[in-house]
XYZ file of C-alpha atoms in Angstrom:
390
model
C 5.978 22.401 -3.451
C 4.470 18.807 -3.071
C 5.831 15.651 -2.167
C 4.298 12.404 -3.251
C 3.986 10.161 -0.206
C 2.321 7.204 -0.400
C -0.115 5.380 -3.354
C -3.144 3.519 -2.675
C -1.961 0.256 -4.499
C -1.885 -2.645 -1.969
C 0.952 -4.907 -2.510
C -0.038 -8.606 -1.494
C 3.861 -10.123 -1.063
C 7.308 -8.452 0.551
C 8.822 -6.649 -2.134
C 12.368 -8.551 -1.736
C 13.860 -7.728 -4.872
C 13.169 -3.936 -4.654
C 14.769 -3.745 -1.097
C 17.277 -5.215 -2.439
C 18.024 -3.263 -5.288
C 17.735 -0.131 -3.002
C 20.003 -1.683 -0.493
C 22.499 -2.114 -2.949
C 22.526 1.190 -4.286
C 23.011 2.363 -1.246
C 25.653 0.077 -0.184
C 27.671 1.053 -3.264
C 26.992 4.842 -2.761
C 28.615 4.416 0.773
C 31.667 2.442 -0.786
C 32.460 4.719 -3.692
C 30.949 8.285 -2.335
C 34.333 10.065 -1.880
C 34.155 14.063 -2.927
C 37.494 15.613 -3.779
C 38.571 18.729 -5.118
C 40.516 17.809 -8.671
C 42.130 20.367 -11.208
C 41.913 20.263 -14.820
C 44.268 23.259 -16.172
C 43.100 26.362 -14.542
C 39.866 25.080 -13.351
C 38.899 22.908 -10.040
C 35.972 20.519 -10.273
C 34.743 18.090 -7.544
C 34.572 14.682 -8.287
C 31.750 12.459 -6.311
C 33.395 9.367 -6.760
C 36.916 7.370 -5.280
C 39.374 6.951 -8.341
C 38.732 3.390 -8.566
C 35.052 3.627 -9.168
C 35.535 5.861 -11.775
C 35.781 2.615 -14.348
C 32.033 2.041 -13.778
C 31.087 5.008 -14.727
C 28.704 5.260 -18.009
C 31.420 7.062 -20.306
C 29.192 7.581 -23.172
C 32.069 8.838 -25.871
C 34.164 5.476 -25.224
C 31.780 3.036 -23.049
C 32.503 -0.415 -22.010
C 29.781 -2.905 -21.606
C 29.275 -3.663 -18.065
C 29.015 0.482 -17.691
C 25.626 0.051 -19.103
C 24.471 -1.456 -16.075
C 27.360 -0.315 -13.286
C 26.299 3.338 -13.605
C 22.795 2.592 -12.501
C 24.573 1.685 -9.104
C 26.612 5.193 -8.628
C 25.485 7.906 -7.063
C 27.013 12.027 -7.319
C 25.736 13.233 -3.749
C 23.190 12.272 -0.583
C 20.474 13.923 -2.525
C 21.171 12.072 -6.030
C 20.733 9.150 -4.111
C 18.093 9.775 -1.628
C 15.767 11.100 -4.574
C 15.805 7.542 -6.973
C 15.362 5.554 -3.779
C 12.466 7.281 -2.636
C 10.716 7.078 -6.100
C 12.135 3.282 -6.419
C 10.541 2.448 -3.329
C 7.158 4.259 -3.916
C 6.717 2.685 -7.209
C 8.893 -0.258 -6.996
C 7.200 -1.683 -4.516
C 4.032 -2.109 -6.494
C 6.273 -3.223 -9.990
C 8.084 -5.645 -7.772
C 4.887 -7.537 -6.698
C 3.543 -7.549 -10.088
C 6.424 -9.044 -11.885
C 8.197 -11.104 -9.419
C 11.153 -10.969 -8.170
C 13.279 -12.170 -10.997
C 11.154 -10.235 -13.597
C 11.570 -7.199 -11.770
C 15.254 -7.594 -11.510
C 15.421 -8.077 -15.160
C 13.172 -5.006 -15.803
C 15.058 -2.712 -14.011
C 18.680 -3.720 -15.250
C 16.909 -3.607 -18.561
C 15.355 -0.103 -17.997
C 18.945 1.172 -16.873
C 20.778 -0.355 -20.296
C 17.538 1.544 -22.078
C 18.254 4.448 -20.603
C 21.744 4.250 -20.972
C 21.644 3.682 -24.494
C 18.954 6.601 -25.424
C 21.310 8.915 -23.357
C 24.758 7.590 -24.947
C 22.904 8.219 -28.506
C 22.837 11.814 -28.083
C 25.806 12.762 -25.886
C 29.070 11.938 -25.185
C 29.377 13.008 -21.516
C 29.801 10.355 -18.471
C 26.501 9.717 -16.496
C 25.682 7.744 -13.407
C 22.590 7.562 -11.106
C 19.608 4.874 -11.204
C 17.230 7.667 -12.901
C 16.716 6.307 -15.855
C 16.154 2.724 -13.908
C 13.343 4.250 -11.941
C 11.904 5.907 -14.414
C 11.407 2.584 -16.476
C 9.760 1.573 -13.376
C 7.785 4.678 -12.893
C 6.279 4.015 -16.443
C 5.809 0.716 -15.875
C 3.267 1.879 -12.421
C 1.467 4.666 -15.520
C 0.576 1.532 -17.451
C -0.314 -0.776 -14.723
C -1.960 1.355 -12.041
C -3.018 4.667 -14.123
C -6.341 4.853 -11.750
C -4.700 4.703 -8.557
C -4.395 7.833 -6.106
C -1.058 9.142 -5.194
C -1.331 11.252 -1.897
C 0.638 14.246 -2.406
C 2.033 16.213 0.834
C 1.963 20.017 1.151
C 2.833 23.251 3.196
C 0.756 26.223 3.281
C 0.626 27.676 6.746
C 0.228 23.725 7.816
C 1.121 20.760 6.442
C -1.607 18.793 4.475
C -2.291 15.922 1.891
C -4.409 15.439 -0.733
C -4.822 13.036 -3.667
C -4.243 13.105 -6.951
C -4.752 10.164 -9.517
C -1.464 8.540 -10.690
C -1.757 9.610 -14.524
C -1.735 13.246 -14.256
C 1.005 13.225 -11.566
C 3.131 11.314 -13.649
C 2.313 12.475 -17.330
C 2.441 15.829 -15.891
C 4.400 16.571 -13.008
C 7.055 13.795 -13.417
C 7.438 13.513 -17.518
C 6.213 16.968 -18.887
C 7.406 19.457 -15.933
C 10.257 17.538 -14.246
C 12.006 16.245 -17.824
C 10.562 17.417 -20.966
C 10.478 21.222 -20.135
C 13.869 21.003 -18.727
C 15.374 19.337 -21.359
C 14.412 21.755 -23.631
C 14.978 24.823 -22.012
C 17.195 24.313 -18.842
C 21.334 23.943 -19.463
C 21.611 21.423 -16.866
C 24.024 18.745 -16.015
C 20.779 16.540 -15.141
C 20.419 13.472 -17.508
C 17.063 14.274 -18.807
C 17.432 11.927 -21.659
C 18.321 8.924 -20.022
C 14.813 9.629 -18.089
C 12.609 10.073 -20.628
C 13.958 6.966 -22.713
C 13.282 4.922 -19.005
C 10.015 5.964 -19.273
C 9.304 4.721 -22.886
C 11.182 1.424 -22.248
C 8.658 1.227 -19.242
C 5.323 2.422 -20.728
C 6.241 0.617 -23.975
C 7.415 -3.147 -22.859
C 4.981 -3.136 -19.713
C 2.107 -2.162 -22.288
C 3.109 -4.977 -24.974
C 3.584 -7.430 -21.967
C -0.195 -6.748 -21.486
C -1.068 -6.786 -25.065
C 0.941 -10.562 -25.721
C -0.361 -11.527 -22.278
C 2.739 -12.167 -20.781
C 1.411 -10.216 -17.721
C -2.277 -10.755 -16.752
C -4.456 -7.970 -17.011
C -6.156 -7.071 -13.303
C -8.782 -5.108 -15.090
C -7.266 -1.297 -13.711
C -4.602 -1.004 -16.236
C -4.337 1.307 -18.963
C -4.482 -1.293 -21.599
C -7.661 -2.447 -20.338
C -9.430 0.900 -19.950
C -8.447 1.408 -23.505
C -10.353 -1.850 -24.478
C -13.570 -0.902 -22.467
C -13.696 2.607 -23.619
C -13.703 0.693 -27.054
C -16.255 -1.328 -26.188
C -18.467 1.669 -24.938
C -17.806 3.571 -27.895
C -19.457 0.706 -29.746
C -22.209 0.220 -27.867
C -22.903 4.169 -27.653
C -22.440 3.853 -31.766
C -25.572 1.533 -31.240
C -27.705 4.290 -29.202
C -26.749 7.218 -31.610
C -28.184 4.556 -34.223
C -31.163 4.649 -32.630
C -31.348 8.431 -31.920
C -30.713 9.032 -35.401
C -33.457 6.713 -36.496
C -36.519 7.717 -34.220
C -35.079 11.637 -36.408
C -35.386 10.052 -39.848
C -32.040 10.504 -40.519
C -29.119 7.858 -42.018
C -27.978 5.785 -39.249
C -24.751 5.266 -38.654
C -22.411 2.942 -39.714
C -21.909 0.601 -36.786
C -18.224 0.073 -35.469
C -16.277 -2.175 -32.989
C -12.735 -2.707 -31.932
C -12.423 -4.833 -29.378
C -10.338 -8.413 -29.351
C -10.842 -11.859 -28.626
C -11.325 -12.334 -24.434
C -10.278 -14.965 -22.186
C -11.663 -17.986 -24.263
C -10.893 -20.692 -21.480
C -14.278 -22.705 -20.729
C -15.490 -22.315 -24.398
C -16.300 -25.392 -26.592
C -14.667 -25.558 -30.053
C -17.501 -23.031 -31.932
C -17.416 -20.532 -28.919
C -13.931 -20.261 -29.542
C -14.499 -19.573 -33.188
C -17.092 -17.004 -32.965
C -14.350 -15.689 -30.662
C -11.578 -16.065 -32.982
C -13.763 -14.033 -35.893
C -14.479 -11.662 -33.689
C -11.003 -11.031 -33.035
C -9.878 -10.655 -36.606
C -13.420 -8.339 -37.407
C -15.701 -10.271 -38.686
C -18.466 -9.442 -36.569
C -21.099 -10.267 -38.908
C -20.102 -13.728 -39.461
C -19.770 -13.983 -35.964
C -22.760 -12.943 -35.015
C -24.159 -15.228 -37.658
C -22.850 -18.319 -36.072
C -23.756 -16.923 -32.639
C -27.521 -16.622 -33.980
C -27.628 -20.494 -34.585
C -26.076 -21.176 -31.421
C -28.333 -19.169 -29.595
C -30.804 -20.802 -30.717
C -30.135 -23.836 -29.269
C -28.987 -22.436 -25.982
C -28.547 -19.376 -24.282
C -24.786 -19.550 -24.964
C -22.502 -16.878 -22.975
C -19.671 -15.447 -24.839
C -16.857 -13.515 -22.574
C -18.112 -10.063 -22.339
C -16.291 -7.814 -25.151
C -17.657 -10.499 -27.598
C -20.638 -11.051 -26.139
C -21.397 -6.691 -26.705
C -19.521 -6.686 -29.944
C -22.352 -9.681 -30.991
C -25.387 -7.749 -29.780
C -24.700 -4.555 -31.509
C -24.301 -6.472 -34.638
C -27.167 -7.468 -34.695
C -29.270 -4.321 -33.474
C -27.224 -2.670 -36.157
C -28.738 -5.076 -39.137
C -32.072 -5.187 -37.836
C -32.146 -8.523 -36.172
C -34.459 -7.556 -32.918
C -34.990 -10.421 -31.321
C -31.955 -12.126 -31.991
C -30.341 -8.473 -30.742
C -33.125 -8.624 -28.134
C -31.679 -12.082 -26.454
C -28.032 -11.373 -27.267
C -28.491 -8.328 -24.999
C -30.595 -9.702 -21.842
C -27.627 -12.529 -22.155
C -25.310 -10.225 -21.407
C -27.034 -7.614 -19.163
C -27.595 -11.317 -17.003
C -23.922 -12.466 -16.984
C -22.378 -8.558 -16.754
C -24.389 -6.856 -14.335
C -21.417 -4.602 -13.167
C -20.947 -3.531 -16.731
C -20.102 0.550 -16.397
C -22.186 1.233 -19.449
C -24.951 -1.078 -18.224
C -27.753 1.616 -18.406
C -26.913 1.903 -22.352
C -27.546 -1.997 -22.480
C -31.347 -0.847 -20.973
C -31.618 1.887 -23.327
C -31.526 -0.467 -26.463
C -33.581 -3.210 -24.591
C -35.907 -0.533 -24.016
C -35.954 0.435 -27.148
C -36.389 -2.809 -28.911
C -39.062 -3.919 -26.547
C -40.720 -0.390 -27.447
C -39.986 -0.386 -31.526
C -39.444 -3.647 -32.960
C -41.032 -6.749 -30.348
C -44.362 -4.718 -29.356
C -43.811 -5.359 -25.379
C -44.690 -1.742 -23.777
C -44.616 -3.070 -20.395
C -40.649 -4.769 -20.548
C -40.072 -2.002 -22.705
C -41.419 0.730 -19.638
C -39.255 -1.641 -17.134
C -35.991 -1.312 -18.845
C -36.570 2.430 -20.128
C -37.032 3.576 -16.358
C -34.003 1.779 -14.895
C -32.120 3.515 -17.920
C -33.324 7.035 -17.272
C -32.348 7.227 -13.965
C -28.318 6.227 -14.658
C -28.397 7.828 -17.938
C -26.094 11.026 -18.041
C -25.823 12.415 -21.161
C -28.746 15.016 -22.316
C -29.800 13.782 -25.527
C -29.794 9.906 -24.364
C -31.673 11.106 -21.782
C -34.247 13.225 -23.510
C -34.914 10.161 -25.865
C -35.135 7.975 -23.055
C -37.728 10.074 -21.864
C -39.775 10.443 -25.015
C -39.617 6.827 -25.584
C -41.034 6.632 -22.154
C -43.730 8.815 -22.454
C -44.699 7.343 -25.648
C -45.254 3.787 -24.017
C -46.979 5.058 -20.933
C -49.929 6.773 -23.005
C -50.033 2.842 -24.644
C -50.167 1.397 -21.238
């Protein structure tokens, strides 16, 4: 058994709203918890709440409006509330810090409502507990901090700890193992469908906030990872284009799926170029960029600059592509696939611009960083050809 004990995401201000929600849940639990035996016919059941609190439980067969919120603050036993509050503390502090106090409160309540709606649609039994809302918060954490690490504590003769990426822990352990599988194969009173509805709400709503920029990206969220992957794929396609060309094979069509970046600080013409990239008119954007670049070293946001450089390379405009790649490299030196930029520049200098010395410099830098065997081989072969000329 492994227990998560902490994450490596730092918070910038005290998550007071999350502390408040935890305190409210504990206070309500202390005020309402009173397990008593109740007889229904010949059977005896243990009711966990005081009789007056039953009106705040979600009765899915005949729900009252307020019950879609109040049920989330009630719990059936100490283990129930301890588990929910632990995970709310583990993940909620970070989401509170990111959304702000009012935003986080609205998100928590909305997650509870959506989880209740999902459960009520599929079941007619009563439900209580903050699990659905906590799942929504966890879903938000998954989207905002997928590459963060969660420290797990285990026991094997002695206690030990080890980190695991949040993405895999939440998806595999919390969603798949703890909810999806039991929901289909285990006969239990646990509201798995409420949990899954909460996760869905947290993932979708947080993703939409990032896409629509209601929530500013910090460069580590899932949406940003997808955009970087698309940009990297577009660059790799350009490299593949050159590899195929060197073998005499038909070149693959260049693809790009990025959207316009932050256009603050750009002039009107530069903003127009970014808009063309955003709607997929890369060729028109590249042509307009070239006209600007002929007068000055115009620098666009990272993804637009790269899309245009790739497009110029794919269309055989070597001089313009070389300049666009150089501008990109000078302004975005920490780009994740910078070795591919160096490889493209090396190929341009070697094959099209007849600048063997510059080609050798770029290819040597790229060769040290490349990891894909075919690309490394092509880079090495190109270097050998150039050194014969020098």
